[in-house]
JSON list of C-alpha atoms in Angstrom, two decimals:
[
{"chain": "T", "resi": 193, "resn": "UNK", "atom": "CA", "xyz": [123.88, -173.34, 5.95]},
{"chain": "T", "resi": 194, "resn": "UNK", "atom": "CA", "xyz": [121.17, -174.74, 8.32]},
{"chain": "T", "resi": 195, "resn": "UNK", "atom": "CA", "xyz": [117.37, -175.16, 7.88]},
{"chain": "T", "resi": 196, "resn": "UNK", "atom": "CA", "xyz": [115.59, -175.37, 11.37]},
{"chain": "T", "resi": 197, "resn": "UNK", "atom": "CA", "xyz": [112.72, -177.62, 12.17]},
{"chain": "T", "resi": 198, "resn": "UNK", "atom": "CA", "xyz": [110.72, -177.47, 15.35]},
{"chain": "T", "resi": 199, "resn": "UNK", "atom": "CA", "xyz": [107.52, -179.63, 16.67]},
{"chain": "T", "resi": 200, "resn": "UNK", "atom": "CA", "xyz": [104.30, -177.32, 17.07]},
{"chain": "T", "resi": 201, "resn": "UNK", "atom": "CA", "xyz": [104.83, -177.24, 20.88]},
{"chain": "T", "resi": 202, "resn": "UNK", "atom": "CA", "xyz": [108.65, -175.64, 20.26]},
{"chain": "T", "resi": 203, "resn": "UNK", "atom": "CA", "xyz": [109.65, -179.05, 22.66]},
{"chain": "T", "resi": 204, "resn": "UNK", "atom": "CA", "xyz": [111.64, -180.60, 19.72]},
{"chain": "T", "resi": 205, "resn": "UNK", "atom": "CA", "xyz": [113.94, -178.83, 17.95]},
{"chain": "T", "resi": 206, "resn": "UNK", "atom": "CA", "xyz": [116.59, -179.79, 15.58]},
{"chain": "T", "resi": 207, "resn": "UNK", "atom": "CA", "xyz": [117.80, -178.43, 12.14]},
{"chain": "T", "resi": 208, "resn": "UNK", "atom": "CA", "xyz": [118.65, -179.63, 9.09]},
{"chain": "T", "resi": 209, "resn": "UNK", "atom": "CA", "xyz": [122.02, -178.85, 7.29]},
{"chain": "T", "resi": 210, "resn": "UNK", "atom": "CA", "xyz": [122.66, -178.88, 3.24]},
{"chain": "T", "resi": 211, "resn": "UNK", "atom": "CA", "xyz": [119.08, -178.13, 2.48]},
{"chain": "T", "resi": 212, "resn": "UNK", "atom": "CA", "xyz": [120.24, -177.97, -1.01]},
{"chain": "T", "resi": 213, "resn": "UNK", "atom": "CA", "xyz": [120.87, -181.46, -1.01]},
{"chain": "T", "resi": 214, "resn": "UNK", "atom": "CA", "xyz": [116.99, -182.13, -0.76]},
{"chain": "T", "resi": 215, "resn": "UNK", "atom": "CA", "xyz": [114.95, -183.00, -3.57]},
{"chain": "T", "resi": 216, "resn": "UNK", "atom": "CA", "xyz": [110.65, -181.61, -2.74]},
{"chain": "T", "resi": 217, "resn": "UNK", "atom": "CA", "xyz": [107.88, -183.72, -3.49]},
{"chain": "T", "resi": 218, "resn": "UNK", "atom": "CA", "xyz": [104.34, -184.16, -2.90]},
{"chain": "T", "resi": 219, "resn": "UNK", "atom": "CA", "xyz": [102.85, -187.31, -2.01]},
{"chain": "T", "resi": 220, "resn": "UNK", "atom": "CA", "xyz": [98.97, -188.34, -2.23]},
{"chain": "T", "resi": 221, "resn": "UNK", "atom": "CA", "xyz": [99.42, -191.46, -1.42]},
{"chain": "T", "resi": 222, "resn": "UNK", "atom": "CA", "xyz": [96.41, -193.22, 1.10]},
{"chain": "T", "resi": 223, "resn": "UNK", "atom": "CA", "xyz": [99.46, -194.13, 3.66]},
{"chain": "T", "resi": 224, "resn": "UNK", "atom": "CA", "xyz": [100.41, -190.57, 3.94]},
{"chain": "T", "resi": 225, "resn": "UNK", "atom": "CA", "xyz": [96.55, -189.49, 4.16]},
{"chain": "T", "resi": 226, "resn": "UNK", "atom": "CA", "xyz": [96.21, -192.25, 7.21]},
{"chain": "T", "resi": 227, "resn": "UNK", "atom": "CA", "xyz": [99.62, -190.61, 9.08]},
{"chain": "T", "resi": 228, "resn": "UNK", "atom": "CA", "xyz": [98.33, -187.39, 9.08]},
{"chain": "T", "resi": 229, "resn": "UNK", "atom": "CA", "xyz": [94.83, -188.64, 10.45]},
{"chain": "T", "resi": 230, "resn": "UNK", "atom": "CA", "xyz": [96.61, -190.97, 12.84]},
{"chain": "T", "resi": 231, "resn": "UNK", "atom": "CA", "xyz": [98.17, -187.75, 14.36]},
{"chain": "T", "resi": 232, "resn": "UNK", "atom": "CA", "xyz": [94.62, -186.18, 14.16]},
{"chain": "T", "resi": 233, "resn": "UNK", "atom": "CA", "xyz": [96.38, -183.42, 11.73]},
{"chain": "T", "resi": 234, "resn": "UNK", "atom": "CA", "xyz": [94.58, -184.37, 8.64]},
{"chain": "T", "resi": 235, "resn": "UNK", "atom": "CA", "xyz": [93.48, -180.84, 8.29]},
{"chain": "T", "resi": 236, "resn": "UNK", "atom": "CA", "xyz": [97.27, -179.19, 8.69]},
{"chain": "T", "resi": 237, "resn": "UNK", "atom": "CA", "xyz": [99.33, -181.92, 6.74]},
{"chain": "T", "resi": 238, "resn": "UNK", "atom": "CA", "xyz": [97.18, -182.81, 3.93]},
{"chain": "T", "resi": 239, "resn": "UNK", "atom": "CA", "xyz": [95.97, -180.18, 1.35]},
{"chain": "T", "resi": 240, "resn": "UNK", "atom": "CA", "xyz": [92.77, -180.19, -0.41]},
{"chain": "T", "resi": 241, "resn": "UNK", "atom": "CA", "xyz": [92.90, -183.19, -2.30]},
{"chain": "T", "resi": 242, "resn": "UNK", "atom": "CA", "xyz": [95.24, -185.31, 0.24]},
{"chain": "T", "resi": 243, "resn": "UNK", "atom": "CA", "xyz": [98.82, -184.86, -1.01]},
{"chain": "T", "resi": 244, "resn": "UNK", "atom": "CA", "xyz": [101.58, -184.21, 1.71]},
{"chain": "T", "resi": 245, "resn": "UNK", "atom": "CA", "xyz": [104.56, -182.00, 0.84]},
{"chain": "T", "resi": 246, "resn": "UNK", "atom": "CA", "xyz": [107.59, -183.87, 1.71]},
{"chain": "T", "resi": 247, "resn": "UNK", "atom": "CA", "xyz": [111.23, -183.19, 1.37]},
{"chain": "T", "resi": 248, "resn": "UNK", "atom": "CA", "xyz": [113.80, -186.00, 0.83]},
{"chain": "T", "resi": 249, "resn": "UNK", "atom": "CA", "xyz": [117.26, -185.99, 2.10]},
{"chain": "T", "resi": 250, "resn": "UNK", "atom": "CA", "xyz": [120.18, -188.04, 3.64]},
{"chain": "T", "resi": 251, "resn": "UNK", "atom": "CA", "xyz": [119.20, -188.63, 7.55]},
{"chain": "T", "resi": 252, "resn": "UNK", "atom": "CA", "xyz": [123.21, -187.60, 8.04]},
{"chain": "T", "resi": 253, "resn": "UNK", "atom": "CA", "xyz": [121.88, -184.03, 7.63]},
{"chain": "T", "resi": 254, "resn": "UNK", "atom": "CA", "xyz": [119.50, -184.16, 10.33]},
{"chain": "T", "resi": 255, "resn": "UNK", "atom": "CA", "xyz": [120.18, -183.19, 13.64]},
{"chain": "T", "resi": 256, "resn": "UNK", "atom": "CA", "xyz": [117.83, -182.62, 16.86]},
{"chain": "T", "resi": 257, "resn": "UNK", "atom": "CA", "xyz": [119.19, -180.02, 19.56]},
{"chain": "T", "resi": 258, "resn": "UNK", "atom": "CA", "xyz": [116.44, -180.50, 22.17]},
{"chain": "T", "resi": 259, "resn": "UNK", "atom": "CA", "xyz": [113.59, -182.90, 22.91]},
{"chain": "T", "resi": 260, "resn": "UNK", "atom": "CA", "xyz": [114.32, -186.25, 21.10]},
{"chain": "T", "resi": 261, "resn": "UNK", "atom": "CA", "xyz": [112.87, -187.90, 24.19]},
{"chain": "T", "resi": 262, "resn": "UNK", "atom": "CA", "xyz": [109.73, -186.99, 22.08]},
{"chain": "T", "resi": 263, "resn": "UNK", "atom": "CA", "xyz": [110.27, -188.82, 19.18]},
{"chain": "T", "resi": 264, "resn": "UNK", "atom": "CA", "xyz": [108.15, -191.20, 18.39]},
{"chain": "T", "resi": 265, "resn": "UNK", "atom": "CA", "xyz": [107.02, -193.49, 15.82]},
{"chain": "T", "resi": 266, "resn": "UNK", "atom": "CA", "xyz": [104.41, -195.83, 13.91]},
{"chain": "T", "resi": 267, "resn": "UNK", "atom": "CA", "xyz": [104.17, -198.18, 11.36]},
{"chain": "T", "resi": 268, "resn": "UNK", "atom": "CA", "xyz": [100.93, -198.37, 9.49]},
{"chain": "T", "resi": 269, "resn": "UNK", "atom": "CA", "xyz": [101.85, -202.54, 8.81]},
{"chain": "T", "resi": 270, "resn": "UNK", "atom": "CA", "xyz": [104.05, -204.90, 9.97]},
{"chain": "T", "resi": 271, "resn": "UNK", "atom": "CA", "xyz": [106.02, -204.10, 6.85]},
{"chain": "T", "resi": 272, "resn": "UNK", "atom": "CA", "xyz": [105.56, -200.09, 6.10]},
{"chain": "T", "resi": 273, "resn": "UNK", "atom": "CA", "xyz": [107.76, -197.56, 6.76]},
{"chain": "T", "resi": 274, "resn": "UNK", "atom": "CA", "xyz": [108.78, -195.98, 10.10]},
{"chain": "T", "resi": 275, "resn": "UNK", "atom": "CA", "xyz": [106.70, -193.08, 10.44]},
{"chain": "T", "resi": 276, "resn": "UNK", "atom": "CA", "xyz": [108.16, -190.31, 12.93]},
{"chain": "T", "resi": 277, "resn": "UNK", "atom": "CA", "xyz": [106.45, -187.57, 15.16]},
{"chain": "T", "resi": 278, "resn": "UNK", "atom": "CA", "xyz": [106.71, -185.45, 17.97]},
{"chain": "T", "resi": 279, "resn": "UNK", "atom": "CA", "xyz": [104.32, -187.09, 20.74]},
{"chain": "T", "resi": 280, "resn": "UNK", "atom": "CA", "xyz": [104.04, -184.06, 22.74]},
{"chain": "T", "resi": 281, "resn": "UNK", "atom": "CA", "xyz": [102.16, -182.70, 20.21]},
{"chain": "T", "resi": 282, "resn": "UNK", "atom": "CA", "xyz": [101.95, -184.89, 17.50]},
{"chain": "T", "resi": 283, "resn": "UNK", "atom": "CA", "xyz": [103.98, -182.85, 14.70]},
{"chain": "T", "resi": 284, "resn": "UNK", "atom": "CA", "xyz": [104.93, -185.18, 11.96]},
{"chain": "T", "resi": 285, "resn": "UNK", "atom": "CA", "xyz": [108.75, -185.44, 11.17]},
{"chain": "T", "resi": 286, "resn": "UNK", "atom": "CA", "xyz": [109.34, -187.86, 8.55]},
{"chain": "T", "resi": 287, "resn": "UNK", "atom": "CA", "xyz": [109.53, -190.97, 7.28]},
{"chain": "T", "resi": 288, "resn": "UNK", "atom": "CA", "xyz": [112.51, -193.80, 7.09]},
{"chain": "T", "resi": 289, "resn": "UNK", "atom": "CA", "xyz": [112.53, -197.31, 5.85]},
{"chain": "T", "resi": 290, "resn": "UNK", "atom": "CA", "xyz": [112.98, -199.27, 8.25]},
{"chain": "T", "resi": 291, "resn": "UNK", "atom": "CA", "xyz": [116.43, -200.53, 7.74]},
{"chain": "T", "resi": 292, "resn": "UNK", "atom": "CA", "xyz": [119.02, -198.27, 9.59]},
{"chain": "T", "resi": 293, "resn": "UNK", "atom": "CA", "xyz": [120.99, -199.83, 6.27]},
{"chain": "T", "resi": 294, "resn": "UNK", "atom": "CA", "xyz": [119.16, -197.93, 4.09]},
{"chain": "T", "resi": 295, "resn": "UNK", "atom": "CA", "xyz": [119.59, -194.07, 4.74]},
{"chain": "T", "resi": 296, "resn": "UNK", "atom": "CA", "xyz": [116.50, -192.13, 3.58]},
{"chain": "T", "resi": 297, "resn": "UNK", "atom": "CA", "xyz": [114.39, -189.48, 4.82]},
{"chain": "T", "resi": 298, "resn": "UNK", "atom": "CA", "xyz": [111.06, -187.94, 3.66]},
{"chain": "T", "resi": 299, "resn": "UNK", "atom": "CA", "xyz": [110.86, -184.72, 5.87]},
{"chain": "T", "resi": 300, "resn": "UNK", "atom": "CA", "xyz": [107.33, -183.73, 6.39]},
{"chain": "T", "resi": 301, "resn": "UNK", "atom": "CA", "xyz": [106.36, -180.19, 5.50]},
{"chain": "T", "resi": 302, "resn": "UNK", "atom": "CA", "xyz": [104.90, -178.86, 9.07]},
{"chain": "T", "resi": 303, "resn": "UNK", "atom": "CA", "xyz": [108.09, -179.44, 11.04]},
{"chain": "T", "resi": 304, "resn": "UNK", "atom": "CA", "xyz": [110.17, -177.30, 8.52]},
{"chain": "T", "resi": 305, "resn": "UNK", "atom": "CA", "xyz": [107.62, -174.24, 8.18]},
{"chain": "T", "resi": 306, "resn": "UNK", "atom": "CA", "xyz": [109.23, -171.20, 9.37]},
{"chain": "T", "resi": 307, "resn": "UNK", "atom": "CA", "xyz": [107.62, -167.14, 9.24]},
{"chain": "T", "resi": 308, "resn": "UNK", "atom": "CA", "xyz": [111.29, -166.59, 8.14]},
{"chain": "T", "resi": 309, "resn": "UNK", "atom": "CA", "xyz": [111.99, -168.64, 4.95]},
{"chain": "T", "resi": 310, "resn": "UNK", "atom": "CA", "xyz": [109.08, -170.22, 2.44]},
{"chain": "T", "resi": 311, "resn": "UNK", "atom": "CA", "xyz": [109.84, -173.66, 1.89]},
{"chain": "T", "resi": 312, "resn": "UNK", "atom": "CA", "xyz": [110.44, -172.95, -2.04]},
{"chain": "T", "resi": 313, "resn": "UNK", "atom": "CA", "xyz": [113.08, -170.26, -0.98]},
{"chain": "T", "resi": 314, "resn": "UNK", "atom": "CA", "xyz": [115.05, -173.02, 1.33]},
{"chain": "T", "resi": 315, "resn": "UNK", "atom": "CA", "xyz": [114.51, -176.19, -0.75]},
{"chain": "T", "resi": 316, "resn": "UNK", "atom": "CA", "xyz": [113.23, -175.09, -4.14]},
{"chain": "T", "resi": 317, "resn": "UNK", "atom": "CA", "xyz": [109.62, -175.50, -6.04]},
{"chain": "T", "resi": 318, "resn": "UNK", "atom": "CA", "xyz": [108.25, -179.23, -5.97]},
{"chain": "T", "resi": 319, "resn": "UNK", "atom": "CA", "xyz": [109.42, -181.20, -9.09]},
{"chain": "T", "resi": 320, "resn": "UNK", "atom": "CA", "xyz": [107.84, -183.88, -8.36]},
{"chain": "T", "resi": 321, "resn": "UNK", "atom": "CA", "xyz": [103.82, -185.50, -7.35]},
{"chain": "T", "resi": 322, "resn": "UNK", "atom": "CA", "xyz": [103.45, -189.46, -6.93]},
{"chain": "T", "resi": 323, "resn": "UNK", "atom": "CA", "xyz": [100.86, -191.62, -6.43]},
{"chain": "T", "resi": 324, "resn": "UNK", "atom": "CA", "xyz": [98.22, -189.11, -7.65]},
{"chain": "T", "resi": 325, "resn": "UNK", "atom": "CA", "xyz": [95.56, -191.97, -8.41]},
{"chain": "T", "resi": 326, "resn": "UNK", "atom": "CA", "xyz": [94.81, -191.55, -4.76]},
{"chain": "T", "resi": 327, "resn": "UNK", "atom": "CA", "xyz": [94.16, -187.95, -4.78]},
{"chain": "T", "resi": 328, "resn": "UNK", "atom": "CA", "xyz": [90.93, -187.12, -3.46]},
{"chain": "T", "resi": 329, "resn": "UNK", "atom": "CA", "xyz": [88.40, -185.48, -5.65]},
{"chain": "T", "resi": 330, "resn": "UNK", "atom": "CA", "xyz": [88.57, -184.66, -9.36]},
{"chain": "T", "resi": 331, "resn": "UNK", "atom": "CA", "xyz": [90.36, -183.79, -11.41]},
{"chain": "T", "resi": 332, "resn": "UNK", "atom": "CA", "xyz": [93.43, -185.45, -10.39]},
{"chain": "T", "resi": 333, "resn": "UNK", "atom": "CA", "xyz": [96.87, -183.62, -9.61]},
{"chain": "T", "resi": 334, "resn": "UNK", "atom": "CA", "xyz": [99.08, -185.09, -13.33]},
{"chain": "T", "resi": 335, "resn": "UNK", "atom": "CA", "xyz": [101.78, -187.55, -11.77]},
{"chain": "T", "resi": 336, "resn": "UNK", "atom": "CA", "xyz": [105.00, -185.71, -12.65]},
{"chain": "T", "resi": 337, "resn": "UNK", "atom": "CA", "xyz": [109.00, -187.07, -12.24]},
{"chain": "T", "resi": 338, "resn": "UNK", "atom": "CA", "xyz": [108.53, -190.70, -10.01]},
{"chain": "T", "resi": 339, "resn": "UNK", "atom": "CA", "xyz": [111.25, -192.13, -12.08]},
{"chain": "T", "resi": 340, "resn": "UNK", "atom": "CA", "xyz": [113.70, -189.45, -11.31]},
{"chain": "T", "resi": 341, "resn": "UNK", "atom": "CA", "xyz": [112.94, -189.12, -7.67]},
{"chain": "T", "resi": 342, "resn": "UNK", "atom": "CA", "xyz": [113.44, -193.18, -7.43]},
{"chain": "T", "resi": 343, "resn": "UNK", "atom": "CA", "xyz": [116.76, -192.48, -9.22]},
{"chain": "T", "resi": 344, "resn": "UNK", "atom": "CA", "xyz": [117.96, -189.69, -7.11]},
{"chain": "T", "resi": 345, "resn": "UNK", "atom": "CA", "xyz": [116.88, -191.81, -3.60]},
{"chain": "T", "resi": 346, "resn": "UNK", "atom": "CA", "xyz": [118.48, -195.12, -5.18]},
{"chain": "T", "resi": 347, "resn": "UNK", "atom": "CA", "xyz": [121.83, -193.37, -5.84]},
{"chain": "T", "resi": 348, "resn": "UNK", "atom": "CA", "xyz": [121.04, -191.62, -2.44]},
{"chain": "T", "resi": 349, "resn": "UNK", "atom": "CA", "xyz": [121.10, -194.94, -0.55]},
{"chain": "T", "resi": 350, "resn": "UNK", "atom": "CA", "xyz": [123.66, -196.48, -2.69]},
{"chain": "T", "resi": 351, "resn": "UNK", "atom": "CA", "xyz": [126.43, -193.39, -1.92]},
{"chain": "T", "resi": 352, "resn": "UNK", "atom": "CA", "xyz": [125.19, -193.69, 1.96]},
{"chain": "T", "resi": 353, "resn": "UNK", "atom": "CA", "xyz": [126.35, -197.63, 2.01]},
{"chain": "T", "resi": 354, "resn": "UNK", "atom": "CA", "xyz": [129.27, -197.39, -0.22]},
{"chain": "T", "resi": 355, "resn": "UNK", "atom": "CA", "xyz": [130.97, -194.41, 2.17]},
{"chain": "T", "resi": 356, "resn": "UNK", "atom": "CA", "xyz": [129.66, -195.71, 5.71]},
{"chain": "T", "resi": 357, "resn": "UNK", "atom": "CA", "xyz": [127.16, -192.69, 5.82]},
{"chain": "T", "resi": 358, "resn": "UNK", "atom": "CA", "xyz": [124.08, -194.74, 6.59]},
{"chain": "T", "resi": 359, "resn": "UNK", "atom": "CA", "xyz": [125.70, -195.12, 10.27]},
{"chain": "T", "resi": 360, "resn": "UNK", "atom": "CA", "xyz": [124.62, -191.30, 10.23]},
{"chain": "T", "resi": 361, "resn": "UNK", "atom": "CA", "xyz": [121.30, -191.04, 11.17]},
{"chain": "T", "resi": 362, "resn": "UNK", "atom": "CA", "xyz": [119.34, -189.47, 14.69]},
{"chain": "T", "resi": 363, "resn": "UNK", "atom": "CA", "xyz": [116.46, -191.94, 14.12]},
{"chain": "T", "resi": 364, "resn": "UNK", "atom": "CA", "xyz": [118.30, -195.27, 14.48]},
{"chain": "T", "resi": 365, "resn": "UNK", "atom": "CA", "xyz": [120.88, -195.99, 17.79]},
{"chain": "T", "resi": 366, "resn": "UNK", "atom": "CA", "xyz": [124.28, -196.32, 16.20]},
{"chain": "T", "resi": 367, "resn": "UNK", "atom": "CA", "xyz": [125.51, -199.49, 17.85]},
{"chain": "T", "resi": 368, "resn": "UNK", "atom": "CA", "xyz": [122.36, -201.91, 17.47]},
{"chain": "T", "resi": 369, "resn": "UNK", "atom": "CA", "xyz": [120.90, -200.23, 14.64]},
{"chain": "T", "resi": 370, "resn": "UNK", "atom": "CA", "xyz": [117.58, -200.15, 16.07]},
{"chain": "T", "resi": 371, "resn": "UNK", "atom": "CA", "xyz": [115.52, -197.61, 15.85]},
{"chain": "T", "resi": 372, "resn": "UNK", "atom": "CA", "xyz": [115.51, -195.15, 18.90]},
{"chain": "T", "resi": 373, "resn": "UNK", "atom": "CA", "xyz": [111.70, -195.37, 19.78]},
{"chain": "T", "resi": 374, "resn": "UNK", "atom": "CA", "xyz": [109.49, -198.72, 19.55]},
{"chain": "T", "resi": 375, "resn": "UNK", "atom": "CA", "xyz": [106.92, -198.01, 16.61]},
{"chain": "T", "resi": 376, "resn": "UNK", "atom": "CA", "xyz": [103.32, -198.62, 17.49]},
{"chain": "T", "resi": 377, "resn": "UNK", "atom": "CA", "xyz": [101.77, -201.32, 14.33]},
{"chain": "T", "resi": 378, "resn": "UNK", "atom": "CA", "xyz": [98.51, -200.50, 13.41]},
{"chain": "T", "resi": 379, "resn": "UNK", "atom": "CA", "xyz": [96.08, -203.38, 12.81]},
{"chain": "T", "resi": 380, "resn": "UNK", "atom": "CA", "xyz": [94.42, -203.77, 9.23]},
{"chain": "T", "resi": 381, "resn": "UNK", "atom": "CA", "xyz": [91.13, -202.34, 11.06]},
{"chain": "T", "resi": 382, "resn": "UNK", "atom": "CA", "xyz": [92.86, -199.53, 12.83]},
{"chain": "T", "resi": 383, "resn": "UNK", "atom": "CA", "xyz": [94.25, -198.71, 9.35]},
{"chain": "T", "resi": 384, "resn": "UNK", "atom": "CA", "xyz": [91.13, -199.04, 7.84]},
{"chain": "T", "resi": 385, "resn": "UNK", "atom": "CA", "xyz": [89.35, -196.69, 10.76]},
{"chain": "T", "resi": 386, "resn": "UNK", "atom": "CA", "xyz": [91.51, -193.99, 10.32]},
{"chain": "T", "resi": 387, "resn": "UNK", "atom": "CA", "xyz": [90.85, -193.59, 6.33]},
{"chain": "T", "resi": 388, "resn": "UNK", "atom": "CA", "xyz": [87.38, -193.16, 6.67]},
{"chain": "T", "resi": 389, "resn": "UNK", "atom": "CA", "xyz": [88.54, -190.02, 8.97]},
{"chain": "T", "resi": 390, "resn": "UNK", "atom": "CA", "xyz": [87.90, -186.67, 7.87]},
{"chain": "T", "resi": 391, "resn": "UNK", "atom": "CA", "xyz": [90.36, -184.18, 9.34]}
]
C-alpha cells in the first residue's frame, strides 16, 4: 500500500509506502511557524494557533516519481534541521536532520492532502502535540505524548543504523552522503524577519 504526495503545482510527485509505519503529530514549535512563512504559506501550513501537522516516518519509504529537480531546501541556522520544499511552488515536504546517518522524516501535512483519503483514514488521528508553549494565542493546545514520539524516532534511527537502512533515503546522494540540494542558511535577522510575518 502506497500514500501519494504531490507539490501544489502537480511538478513533484512521489509517494510514500507503509503509511502505517508513520506515527502523526502536530508541532507548534516557532521553527515550524518561520518554515511555513519562509515559503510565504503561513496561512495553508499553520492552523490557527501555529501548529503544523506532521507525519514521521523512515525516509526508506519515500519515493519521488517526477520532479526532484525541484527539491529544495533551507536551514533556519547553521545547526537546524534540513528543511525540504518544492521550489516551483514552494510546497513544504519535510524535514530531516541533517546527518544522512540519522534516518528521519517529518512529512509535512500539505504535500500528503489528497480529495481521495483524509489524512486520519491513511495515517491515523494525531497522538501526539509538542512544543505547545509556542502556540499562538490562549488557551494553549495541552502538550500530549513527546516522550513516546522521542522513543518511537530513537528506536526509529537506531533500527535504520543497525540494518544499513539509513543508506535509504531520496533526500541525501547515496555515495557522498550529502544532501541532494545545497540548503539556503538563514541569518539570525532573516530568522527574526520572518516571525514577525503574518501569513
Amino acid at each position: 500500500m502506497s500514500y501519494p504526495i504531490q507539490c501544489q503545482c502537480g511538478c513533484l510527485k512521489g509517494k510514500l509506502t507503509n503509511p502505517k509505519a508513520t506515527h502523526r503529530l502536530k508541532c507548534y514549535c516557532k521553527d515550524c511557524q518561520a518554515f511555513a512563512h519562509f515559503l510565504g504559506k503561513g496561512g495553508d501550513v499553520l492552523d490557527s494557533q501555529g501548529g503544523t501537522d506532521i507525519v514521521q516516518t523512515h525516509p526508506k519509504y519515500l519515493s519521488f516519481s517526477e520532479g526532484i529537480e525541484n527539491l529544495a531546501c533551507m536551514k533556519l541556522s547553521e545547526t537546524g534541521l534540513l528543511r525540504w520544499y518544492a521550489s516551483c511552488c514552494n510546497t513544504p515536504i519535510g524535514n530531516t536532520l541533517p546527518n544522512h546517518k540519522l534516518p528521519f522524516i517529518g512529512i509535512v501535512h500539505n504535500c500528503l492532502e489528497s480529495s481521495e483519503t483524509s489524512l486520519d483514514k491513511a495515517f491515523g488521528e494525531k497522538s501526539c502535540y509538542v512544543n505547545t508553549d509556542a502556540a499562538i494565542g490562549e488557551p494553549k493546545p495541552k502538550s500530549k505524548g513527546l516522550f513516546i514520539t522521542i522513543a518511537r524516532n530513537l528506536l526509529m534511527v537506531f533500527k535504520g543504523r543497525l540494518d544499513g537502512s539509513y543508506q535509504q533515503n531520496p533526500m541525501f546522494d547515496a555515495a557522498s552522503g550529502e544532501a541532494i540540494a545545497t540548503p539556503t542558511v538563514l541569518s539570525s535577522e532573516e530568522y527574526e524577519k520572518l516571525m514577525s510575518t503574518e501569513s
